[in-house]
Amino acid sequence: RRMATITSSTGNTTLITPAPKKECLMPEYSEEILDSNSISSTDKAGRPIPVTIPIALAPGIKVVYTTRLGGLSAGDYGNLNLGGKSGDEPEAVLSNRIALAEAVQARLSLVSQVHSGVAVDVDDSFVINTPFGFDVSGTHGETDTPHVIEADGQVTAQSGIALGMFAADCLPVLLGDPVTGIIGAAHCGRRGLERGVIGATVDLMKSKGADPANIVATLGPRICGDCYEVGDEIADQFIKRFPLTKTKTRFGGAGIDIAEAAMIDLAFAGVHQVVDSMPRVHAATQYLEEDPELAELCRTDGEGPAELAERIDNISHSMCTLENPLWYSHRRAALANKTHEGRLLALIVRD
């Protein structure tokens, strides 16, 4: 994989775009540039290393978005499918999750997402029950007797635990209080938003000592308002809860903007510090615009133009799961008459 990293004076490593690409972020870095062409694309066990996009949310707290790149899944699930409920090969999903846990250097925490307004404190039940961490998602990842926790929000006060939210169009919202170290993650589909999952997650963080005034949030990859067509009936019901979120999509029908709805509920919950993930995601998308693995996925997935360059040119919103081929998208797969697709993970972890 043609990748490059730049190492800061503090030793942190981050993805950058090469000149002459448009710069989206202007951090101060040392002059030490590492050419990762010499770095292996597989780990010591031979597993492909996941291609991820890191976001520095707050001191000591980072967010990581997985892409479709750097895994063992194949076909409609290719390549880095992390979801286990759609029929992918269990061995591939397990390998992908183990490789991800090693890449982020944290234990994953996965719950069964059901589009609810429920958030859970994983500190009450966290136990290492898989090679990658804590899995109560009801998938084939468990090695012990399966135990399922249904929730769409997770909270922890522990370091080294990466709270994960699966997505393939729904919106992950990641939250961290750098003062107390309490972090949270919420899976925000249309129904979860209507049921108050963001408020429930923030309330649970508060019960553990977090202060909404200190909480910093970011919104992960999701289907954008220009693409999320739901029809007038659903849109009109949604705007009763979230005013001004009805859209007219590029397909010509009525849609909704779930990111705008999330911003409304974050404000109601007292969270006003929101980091924009888009500049880093945009930079990563530009840098991967000639990536051979991504080009092969686009050539074979049947979900859009076969040429990667054309896919990239068609992106209006780099965070949009339907538009950007880096992400999995249930709607994009459905438009291609496919019955299966993979899932990305949005993670938040405290050092």
mmCIF file of C-alpha atoms in Angstrom:
data_model
loop_
_atom_site.group_PDB
_atom_site.id
_atom_site.type_symbol
_atom_site.label_atom_id
_atom_site.label_comp_id
_atom_site.label_asym_id
_atom_site.label_seq_id
_atom_site.Cartn_x
_atom_site.Cartn_y
_atom_site.Cartn_z
ATOM 1 C CA ARG A 1 0.000 0.000 0.000
ATOM 2 C CA ARG A 2 1.324 3.449 -0.902
ATOM 3 C CA MET A 3 1.006 5.204 2.428
ATOM 4 C CA ALA A 4 3.006 7.882 4.191
ATOM 5 C CA THR A 5 3.149 9.057 7.750
ATOM 6 C CA ILE A 6 4.531 12.117 9.423
ATOM 7 C CA THR A 7 5.840 11.963 12.959
ATOM 8 C CA SER A 8 5.368 14.911 15.295
ATOM 9 C CA SER A 9 7.852 16.060 17.887
ATOM 10 C CA THR A 10 5.733 14.293 20.518
ATOM 11 C CA GLY A 11 6.045 10.977 18.695
ATOM 12 C CA ASN A 12 2.459 10.844 17.482
ATOM 13 C CA THR A 13 1.953 9.469 13.992
ATOM 14 C CA THR A 14 -0.759 10.667 11.655
ATOM 15 C CA LEU A 15 -1.868 10.358 8.039
ATOM 16 C CA ILE A 16 -1.163 13.284 5.746
ATOM 17 C CA THR A 17 -1.734 14.269 2.147
ATOM 18 C CA PRO A 18 1.316 14.660 -0.080
ATOM 19 C CA ALA A 19 2.053 17.917 -1.874
ATOM 20 C CA PRO A 20 0.588 19.404 -3.958
ATOM 21 C CA LYS A 21 -2.749 18.282 -2.502
ATOM 22 C CA LYS A 22 -4.846 20.894 -0.756
ATOM 23 C CA GLU A 23 -3.997 21.027 2.940
ATOM 24 C CA CYS A 24 -6.931 20.764 5.338
ATOM 25 C CA LEU A 25 -5.050 20.831 8.636
ATOM 26 C CA MET A 26 -1.986 22.852 9.592
ATOM 27 C CA PRO A 27 -0.454 21.259 12.701
ATOM 28 C CA GLU A 28 3.177 21.839 13.614
ATOM 29 C CA TYR A 29 5.369 18.863 12.794
ATOM 30 C CA SER A 30 9.041 18.050 12.876
ATOM 31 C CA GLU A 31 10.890 17.541 9.647
ATOM 32 C CA GLU A 32 11.173 13.775 10.108
ATOM 33 C CA ILE A 33 9.234 12.073 7.331
ATOM 34 C CA LEU A 34 8.845 8.313 7.284
ATOM 35 C CA ASP A 35 8.307 6.625 3.943
ATOM 36 C CA SER A 36 6.152 3.640 4.838
ATOM 37 C CA ASN A 37 6.730 1.837 1.549
ATOM 38 C CA SER A 38 9.237 -0.176 3.572
ATOM 39 C CA ILE A 39 6.699 -0.994 6.282
ATOM 40 C CA SER A 40 4.897 -4.323 6.009
ATOM 41 C CA SER A 41 1.157 -4.223 5.214
ATOM 42 C CA THR A 42 0.600 -7.280 7.418
ATOM 43 C CA ASP A 43 1.089 -7.847 11.121
ATOM 44 C CA LYS A 44 3.308 -10.486 12.719
ATOM 45 C CA ALA A 45 0.541 -13.094 12.317
ATOM 46 C CA GLY A 46 0.131 -12.313 8.616
ATOM 47 C CA ARG A 47 -3.158 -10.436 9.008
ATOM 48 C CA PRO A 48 -3.624 -7.339 6.815
ATOM 49 C CA ILE A 49 -3.218 -4.194 8.885
ATOM 50 C CA PRO A 50 -6.484 -2.191 8.818
ATOM 51 C CA VAL A 51 -6.401 1.172 7.085
ATOM 52 C CA THR A 52 -7.927 3.605 9.567
ATOM 53 C CA ILE A 53 -8.390 7.350 9.935
ATOM 54 C CA PRO A 54 -7.464 8.785 13.353
ATOM 55 C CA ILE A 55 -9.003 11.919 14.832
ATOM 56 C CA ALA A 56 -7.402 13.676 17.805
ATOM 57 C CA LEU A 57 -10.537 14.498 19.783
ATOM 58 C CA ALA A 58 -9.038 15.887 22.987
ATOM 59 C CA PRO A 59 -5.862 15.451 25.066
ATOM 60 C CA GLY A 60 -5.478 11.757 25.746
ATOM 61 C CA ILE A 61 -8.597 10.818 23.749
ATOM 62 C CA LYS A 62 -8.655 9.687 20.133
ATOM 63 C CA VAL A 63 -11.277 8.575 17.648
ATOM 64 C CA VAL A 64 -10.589 6.040 14.889
ATOM 65 C CA TYR A 65 -12.693 5.348 11.799
ATOM 66 C CA THR A 66 -12.140 2.127 9.915
ATOM 67 C CA THR A 67 -12.379 2.009 6.126
ATOM 68 C CA ARG A 68 -13.044 -0.881 3.736
ATOM 69 C CA LEU A 69 -9.305 -1.413 3.364
ATOM 70 C CA GLY A 70 -6.914 -3.807 5.044
ATOM 71 C CA GLY A 71 -8.908 -6.932 5.904
ATOM 72 C CA LEU A 72 -9.620 -10.518 4.920
ATOM 73 C CA SER A 73 -13.314 -10.298 4.033
ATOM 74 C CA ALA A 74 -14.234 -10.956 0.409
ATOM 75 C CA GLY A 75 -17.027 -10.403 -2.100
ATOM 76 C CA ASP A 76 -19.771 -8.043 -0.984
ATOM 77 C CA TYR A 77 -18.115 -7.811 2.444
ATOM 78 C CA GLY A 78 -14.677 -6.798 1.170
ATOM 79 C CA ASN A 79 -12.328 -6.105 2.671
ATOM 80 C CA LEU A 80 -12.402 -4.902 6.289
ATOM 81 C CA ASN A 81 -15.881 -5.970 7.382
ATOM 82 C CA LEU A 82 -16.145 -5.775 11.160
ATOM 83 C CA GLY A 83 -19.830 -6.633 11.533
ATOM 84 C CA GLY A 84 -20.809 -10.205 12.281
ATOM 85 C CA LYS A 85 -24.555 -10.357 11.663
ATOM 86 C CA SER A 86 -24.749 -10.347 7.877
ATOM 87 C CA GLY A 87 -23.294 -13.696 6.889
ATOM 88 C CA ASP A 88 -19.621 -12.971 6.355
ATOM 89 C CA GLU A 89 -17.093 -15.717 7.075
ATOM 90 C CA PRO A 90 -16.593 -15.815 10.863
ATOM 91 C CA GLU A 91 -12.857 -16.390 10.517
ATOM 92 C CA ALA A 92 -12.473 -13.279 8.378
ATOM 93 C CA VAL A 93 -14.440 -11.075 10.776
ATOM 94 C CA LEU A 94 -12.500 -12.395 13.750
ATOM 95 C CA SER A 95 -9.187 -11.759 12.004
ATOM 96 C CA ASN A 96 -10.274 -8.236 11.074
ATOM 97 C CA ARG A 97 -11.283 -7.463 14.659
ATOM 98 C CA ILE A 98 -8.071 -8.834 16.144
ATOM 99 C CA ALA A 99 -5.988 -6.837 13.675
ATOM 100 C CA LEU A 100 -7.969 -3.701 14.488
ATOM 101 C CA ALA A 101 -7.517 -4.138 18.244
ATOM 102 C CA GLU A 102 -3.780 -4.508 17.712
ATOM 103 C CA ALA A 103 -3.676 -1.478 15.412
ATOM 104 C CA VAL A 104 -5.405 0.810 17.921
ATOM 105 C CA GLN A 105 -3.614 -0.849 20.849
ATOM 106 C CA ALA A 106 -6.812 -1.229 22.840
ATOM 107 C CA ARG A 107 -9.459 -3.815 23.646
ATOM 108 C CA LEU A 108 -12.624 -3.429 21.578
ATOM 109 C CA SER A 109 -16.029 -3.159 23.259
ATOM 110 C CA LEU A 110 -18.938 -4.196 21.016
ATOM 111 C CA VAL A 111 -22.650 -4.271 21.882
ATOM 112 C CA SER A 112 -25.764 -5.365 19.985
ATOM 113 C CA GLN A 113 -27.109 -2.257 18.263
ATOM 114 C CA VAL A 114 -30.904 -2.222 17.882
ATOM 115 C CA HIS A 115 -31.749 1.418 17.031
ATOM 116 C CA SER A 116 -32.747 2.111 20.629
ATOM 117 C CA GLY A 117 -32.372 5.055 22.975
ATOM 118 C CA VAL A 118 -30.507 2.907 25.492
ATOM 119 C CA ALA A 119 -26.951 3.541 26.700
ATOM 120 C CA VAL A 120 -25.000 1.168 28.943
ATOM 121 C CA ASP A 121 -22.052 1.489 31.292
ATOM 122 C CA VAL A 122 -19.691 -1.204 30.050
ATOM 123 C CA ASP A 123 -17.625 -0.895 33.232
ATOM 124 C CA ASP A 124 -20.407 -2.881 34.920
ATOM 125 C CA SER A 125 -19.834 -5.937 32.736
ATOM 126 C CA PHE A 126 -16.579 -5.599 30.809
ATOM 127 C CA VAL A 127 -14.647 -8.845 30.606
ATOM 128 C CA ILE A 128 -12.203 -10.120 28.017
ATOM 129 C CA ASN A 129 -14.260 -12.795 26.257
ATOM 130 C CA THR A 130 -12.626 -12.696 22.811
ATOM 131 C CA PRO A 131 -9.103 -12.329 21.428
ATOM 132 C CA PHE A 132 -9.932 -8.700 20.586
ATOM 133 C CA GLY A 133 -11.718 -7.660 23.762
ATOM 134 C CA PHE A 134 -15.335 -7.543 24.956
ATOM 135 C CA ASP A 135 -18.065 -8.714 22.573
ATOM 136 C CA VAL A 136 -21.704 -8.788 23.636
ATOM 137 C CA SER A 137 -23.008 -7.922 20.172
ATOM 138 C CA GLY A 138 -24.600 -11.303 19.535
ATOM 139 C CA THR A 139 -22.262 -12.097 16.667
ATOM 140 C CA HIS A 140 -20.019 -15.085 16.131
ATOM 141 C CA GLY A 141 -17.082 -13.361 17.798
ATOM 142 C CA GLU A 142 -17.679 -14.671 21.315
ATOM 143 C CA THR A 143 -15.568 -17.525 22.551
ATOM 144 C CA ASP A 144 -17.512 -18.029 25.787
ATOM 145 C CA THR A 145 -21.236 -18.639 26.208
ATOM 146 C CA PRO A 146 -22.879 -15.913 24.107
ATOM 147 C CA HIS A 147 -24.152 -13.005 26.176
ATOM 148 C CA VAL A 148 -25.957 -10.176 24.415
ATOM 149 C CA ILE A 149 -26.353 -6.590 25.610
ATOM 150 C CA GLU A 150 -28.725 -4.566 23.445
ATOM 151 C CA ALA A 151 -27.823 -0.879 23.438
ATOM 152 C CA ASP A 152 -26.940 1.962 21.105
ATOM 153 C CA GLY A 153 -24.769 3.907 23.510
ATOM 154 C CA GLN A 154 -21.708 2.866 25.492
ATOM 155 C CA VAL A 155 -19.790 4.644 28.245
ATOM 156 C CA THR A 156 -16.576 3.824 30.130
ATOM 157 C CA ALA A 157 -14.209 5.472 32.577
ATOM 158 C CA GLN A 158 -11.409 3.018 31.803
ATOM 159 C CA SER A 159 -8.367 3.603 29.658
ATOM 160 C CA GLY A 160 -7.404 1.137 26.956
ATOM 161 C CA ILE A 161 -11.004 0.283 26.020
ATOM 162 C CA ALA A 162 -12.083 1.248 22.494
ATOM 163 C CA LEU A 163 -15.842 1.739 22.501
ATOM 164 C CA GLY A 164 -17.011 0.676 19.046
ATOM 165 C CA MET A 165 -20.117 1.515 17.057
ATOM 166 C CA PHE A 166 -20.907 -0.350 13.839
ATOM 167 C CA ALA A 167 -22.169 1.721 10.931
ATOM 168 C CA ALA A 168 -22.994 1.491 7.251
ATOM 169 C CA ASP A 169 -25.045 4.725 6.889
ATOM 170 C CA CYS A 170 -26.107 5.449 10.476
ATOM 171 C CA LEU A 171 -24.201 8.129 12.346
ATOM 172 C CA PRO A 172 -21.659 7.324 15.072
ATOM 173 C CA VAL A 173 -21.272 10.107 17.638
ATOM 174 C CA LEU A 174 -18.130 9.930 19.782
ATOM 175 C CA LEU A 175 -17.795 11.875 23.025
ATOM 176 C CA GLY A 176 -15.020 12.421 25.559
ATOM 177 C CA ASP A 177 -14.469 14.438 28.726
ATOM 178 C CA PRO A 178 -10.696 15.031 28.899
ATOM 179 C CA VAL A 179 -10.924 16.238 32.488
ATOM 180 C CA THR A 180 -12.408 13.054 33.963
ATOM 181 C CA GLY A 181 -11.353 10.704 31.155
ATOM 182 C CA ILE A 182 -14.912 9.438 30.703
ATOM 183 C CA ILE A 183 -15.745 8.569 27.096
ATOM 184 C CA GLY A 184 -18.926 7.570 25.280
ATOM 185 C CA ALA A 185 -20.125 6.418 21.880
ATOM 186 C CA ALA A 186 -23.607 6.503 20.375
ATOM 187 C CA HIS A 187 -25.072 4.802 17.308
ATOM 188 C CA CYS A 188 -27.478 7.319 15.786
ATOM 189 C CA GLY A 189 -29.809 6.011 13.156
ATOM 190 C CA ARG A 190 -33.093 7.780 12.505
ATOM 191 C CA ARG A 191 -34.965 5.796 15.140
ATOM 192 C CA GLY A 192 -32.174 5.999 17.691
ATOM 193 C CA LEU A 193 -32.082 9.769 17.319
ATOM 194 C CA GLU A 194 -35.844 9.984 17.766
ATOM 195 C CA ARG A 195 -35.555 7.812 20.885
ATOM 196 C CA GLY A 196 -32.929 10.072 22.431
ATOM 197 C CA VAL A 197 -29.774 7.954 22.309
ATOM 198 C CA ILE A 198 -27.480 10.989 22.434
ATOM 199 C CA GLY A 199 -29.143 12.379 25.548
ATOM 200 C CA ALA A 200 -29.068 8.941 27.180
ATOM 201 C CA THR A 201 -25.341 8.577 26.488
ATOM 202 C CA VAL A 202 -24.494 12.032 27.824
ATOM 203 C CA ASP A 203 -26.666 11.449 30.913
ATOM 204 C CA LEU A 204 -24.794 8.218 31.630
ATOM 205 C CA MET A 205 -21.474 10.013 31.238
ATOM 206 C CA LYS A 206 -22.712 12.657 33.685
ATOM 207 C CA SER A 207 -23.701 9.979 36.200
ATOM 208 C CA LYS A 208 -20.070 8.811 36.173
ATOM 209 C CA GLY A 209 -18.766 12.321 36.781
ATOM 210 C CA ALA A 210 -18.431 13.893 33.335
ATOM 211 C CA ASP A 211 -19.363 17.539 32.846
ATOM 212 C CA PRO A 212 -21.150 18.378 29.578
ATOM 213 C CA ALA A 213 -19.273 21.677 29.542
ATOM 214 C CA ASN A 214 -16.037 19.690 29.215
ATOM 215 C CA ILE A 215 -17.274 17.028 26.795
ATOM 216 C CA VAL A 216 -15.878 17.193 23.279
ATOM 217 C CA ALA A 217 -17.784 15.380 20.518
ATOM 218 C CA THR A 218 -17.309 14.495 16.889
ATOM 219 C CA LEU A 219 -19.649 13.098 14.253
ATOM 220 C CA GLY A 220 -18.451 10.086 12.280
ATOM 221 C CA PRO A 221 -19.131 8.844 8.738
ATOM 222 C CA ARG A 222 -22.845 8.779 7.843
ATOM 223 C CA ILE A 223 -25.205 9.135 4.951
ATOM 224 C CA CYS A 224 -25.666 12.831 4.221
ATOM 225 C CA GLY A 225 -28.889 14.775 3.900
ATOM 226 C CA ASP A 226 -28.476 14.972 0.131
ATOM 227 C CA CYS A 227 -28.499 11.169 -0.104
ATOM 228 C CA TYR A 228 -30.729 9.925 2.730
ATOM 229 C CA GLU A 229 -34.095 9.740 0.982
ATOM 230 C CA VAL A 230 -36.914 8.592 3.285
ATOM 231 C CA GLY A 231 -40.079 10.064 1.757
ATOM 232 C CA ASP A 232 -42.348 12.841 2.953
ATOM 233 C CA GLU A 233 -44.177 10.858 5.625
ATOM 234 C CA ILE A 234 -41.053 9.843 7.530
ATOM 235 C CA ALA A 235 -39.365 13.207 6.983
ATOM 236 C CA ASP A 236 -42.387 15.123 8.246
ATOM 237 C CA GLN A 237 -42.510 12.946 11.357
ATOM 238 C CA PHE A 238 -38.771 13.423 11.924
ATOM 239 C CA ILE A 239 -38.915 17.212 11.809
ATOM 240 C CA LYS A 240 -41.470 17.241 14.622
ATOM 241 C CA ARG A 241 -38.557 16.120 16.801
ATOM 242 C CA PHE A 242 -35.772 17.822 14.833
ATOM 243 C CA PRO A 243 -36.924 21.020 13.072
ATOM 244 C CA LEU A 244 -35.294 22.114 9.830
ATOM 245 C CA THR A 245 -33.734 18.721 9.113
ATOM 246 C CA LYS A 246 -35.928 17.834 6.118
ATOM 247 C CA THR A 247 -34.051 17.857 2.815
ATOM 248 C CA LYS A 248 -34.627 17.356 -0.879
ATOM 249 C CA THR A 249 -32.206 14.655 -1.940
ATOM 250 C CA ARG A 250 -30.237 14.413 -5.147
ATOM 251 C CA PHE A 251 -32.601 11.582 -6.095
ATOM 252 C CA GLY A 252 -35.502 14.046 -6.121
ATOM 253 C CA GLY A 253 -37.436 12.947 -3.034
ATOM 254 C CA ALA A 254 -37.704 14.031 0.593
ATOM 255 C CA GLY A 255 -34.851 13.185 2.920
ATOM 256 C CA ILE A 256 -33.487 13.990 6.349
ATOM 257 C CA ASP A 257 -30.163 15.209 7.725
ATOM 258 C CA ILE A 258 -29.256 12.975 10.667
ATOM 259 C CA ALA A 259 -26.031 14.885 11.360
ATOM 260 C CA GLU A 260 -27.982 18.096 11.875
ATOM 261 C CA ALA A 261 -30.382 16.227 14.152
ATOM 262 C CA ALA A 262 -27.440 14.985 16.205
ATOM 263 C CA MET A 263 -26.128 18.532 16.569
ATOM 264 C CA ILE A 264 -29.525 19.595 17.922
ATOM 265 C CA ASP A 265 -29.530 16.878 20.572
ATOM 266 C CA LEU A 266 -25.897 17.496 21.512
ATOM 267 C CA ALA A 267 -26.813 21.120 22.185
ATOM 268 C CA PHE A 268 -29.833 20.077 24.256
ATOM 269 C CA ALA A 269 -27.545 17.769 26.251
ATOM 270 C CA GLY A 270 -25.211 20.678 26.987
ATOM 271 C CA VAL A 271 -22.417 19.543 24.650
ATOM 272 C CA HIS A 272 -21.221 22.520 22.624
ATOM 273 C CA GLN A 273 -17.644 21.549 21.751
ATOM 274 C CA VAL A 274 -17.750 19.628 18.467
ATOM 275 C CA VAL A 275 -14.631 18.743 16.497
ATOM 276 C CA ASP A 276 -15.131 18.491 12.745
ATOM 277 C CA SER A 277 -13.835 15.134 11.449
ATOM 278 C CA MET A 278 -14.226 16.196 7.831
ATOM 279 C CA PRO A 279 -10.798 17.810 7.216
ATOM 280 C CA ARG A 280 -8.917 14.666 8.241
ATOM 281 C CA VAL A 281 -11.314 12.386 6.349
ATOM 282 C CA HIS A 282 -11.087 14.607 3.268
ATOM 283 C CA ALA A 283 -7.291 14.520 3.430
ATOM 284 C CA ALA A 284 -7.271 10.735 3.785
ATOM 285 C CA THR A 285 -9.692 10.374 0.862
ATOM 286 C CA GLN A 286 -7.477 12.506 -1.350
ATOM 287 C CA TYR A 287 -4.408 10.562 -0.350
ATOM 288 C CA LEU A 288 -6.048 7.233 -1.147
ATOM 289 C CA GLU A 289 -7.408 8.337 -4.520
ATOM 290 C CA GLU A 290 -4.932 6.076 -6.318
ATOM 291 C CA ASP A 291 -4.802 3.270 -3.750
ATOM 292 C CA PRO A 292 -4.636 -0.121 -5.523
ATOM 293 C CA GLU A 293 -6.813 -1.939 -2.987
ATOM 294 C CA LEU A 294 -9.512 0.730 -3.113
ATOM 295 C CA ALA A 295 -9.311 0.781 -6.911
ATOM 296 C CA GLU A 296 -9.846 -2.994 -7.011
ATOM 297 C CA LEU A 297 -12.855 -2.753 -4.677
ATOM 298 C CA CYS A 298 -14.418 -0.100 -6.894
ATOM 299 C CA ARG A 299 -13.708 -2.142 -10.016
ATOM 300 C CA THR A 300 -15.470 -5.212 -8.618
ATOM 301 C CA ASP A 301 -18.118 -4.072 -6.108
ATOM 302 C CA GLY A 302 -20.748 -2.998 -8.661
ATOM 303 C CA GLU A 303 -21.816 -0.109 -6.408
ATOM 304 C CA GLY A 304 -20.855 2.712 -8.750
ATOM 305 C CA PRO A 305 -18.428 3.637 -11.510
ATOM 306 C CA ALA A 306 -15.731 1.023 -11.954
ATOM 307 C CA GLU A 307 -12.975 3.646 -12.039
ATOM 308 C CA LEU A 308 -11.822 4.921 -8.660
ATOM 309 C CA ALA A 309 -11.037 8.360 -10.097
ATOM 310 C CA GLU A 310 -14.651 8.765 -11.176
ATOM 311 C CA ARG A 311 -15.886 7.712 -7.722
ATOM 312 C CA ILE A 312 -13.620 10.285 -6.095
ATOM 313 C CA ASP A 313 -14.744 13.010 -8.519
ATOM 314 C CA ASN A 314 -18.377 12.285 -7.603
ATOM 315 C CA ILE A 315 -17.849 12.919 -3.892
ATOM 316 C CA SER A 316 -19.534 16.075 -2.623
ATOM 317 C CA HIS A 317 -19.369 15.104 1.052
ATOM 318 C CA SER A 318 -16.366 13.030 2.103
ATOM 319 C CA MET A 319 -18.131 12.005 5.331
ATOM 320 C CA CYS A 320 -21.069 10.558 3.378
ATOM 321 C CA THR A 321 -21.071 6.774 3.441
ATOM 322 C CA LEU A 322 -23.036 6.525 0.210
ATOM 323 C CA GLU A 323 -20.771 8.868 -1.756
ATOM 324 C CA ASN A 324 -17.313 7.952 -0.465
ATOM 325 C CA PRO A 325 -16.067 4.480 -1.485
ATOM 326 C CA LEU A 326 -13.881 4.340 1.633
ATOM 327 C CA TRP A 327 -16.981 3.541 3.676
ATOM 328 C CA TYR A 328 -19.509 0.736 3.758
ATOM 329 C CA SER A 329 -23.046 1.848 2.856
ATOM 330 C CA HIS A 330 -26.250 -0.140 3.204
ATOM 331 C CA ARG A 331 -28.080 2.279 0.898
ATOM 332 C CA ARG A 332 -25.367 2.155 -1.762
ATOM 333 C CA ALA A 333 -25.439 -1.638 -1.685
ATOM 334 C CA ALA A 334 -29.240 -1.652 -1.902
ATOM 335 C CA LEU A 335 -29.168 0.655 -4.922
ATOM 336 C CA ALA A 336 -26.831 -1.892 -6.530
ATOM 337 C CA ASN A 337 -29.401 -4.645 -5.760
ATOM 338 C CA LYS A 338 -27.058 -6.338 -3.309
ATOM 339 C CA THR A 339 -28.326 -8.185 -0.245
ATOM 340 C CA HIS A 340 -25.149 -7.968 1.822
ATOM 341 C CA GLU A 341 -22.618 -5.367 2.818
ATOM 342 C CA GLY A 342 -20.000 -4.914 5.511
ATOM 343 C CA ARG A 343 -19.820 -2.639 8.525
ATOM 344 C CA LEU A 344 -17.227 -0.114 9.587
ATOM 345 C CA LEU A 345 -16.417 0.670 13.201
ATOM 346 C CA ALA A 346 -16.129 4.108 14.736
ATOM 347 C CA LEU A 347 -14.025 3.862 17.883
ATOM 348 C CA ILE A 348 -13.176 6.124 20.786
ATOM 349 C CA VAL A 349 -10.416 5.279 23.244
ATOM 350 C CA ARG A 350 -8.619 6.992 26.118
ATOM 351 C CA ASP A 351 -4.894 6.503 26.548
#
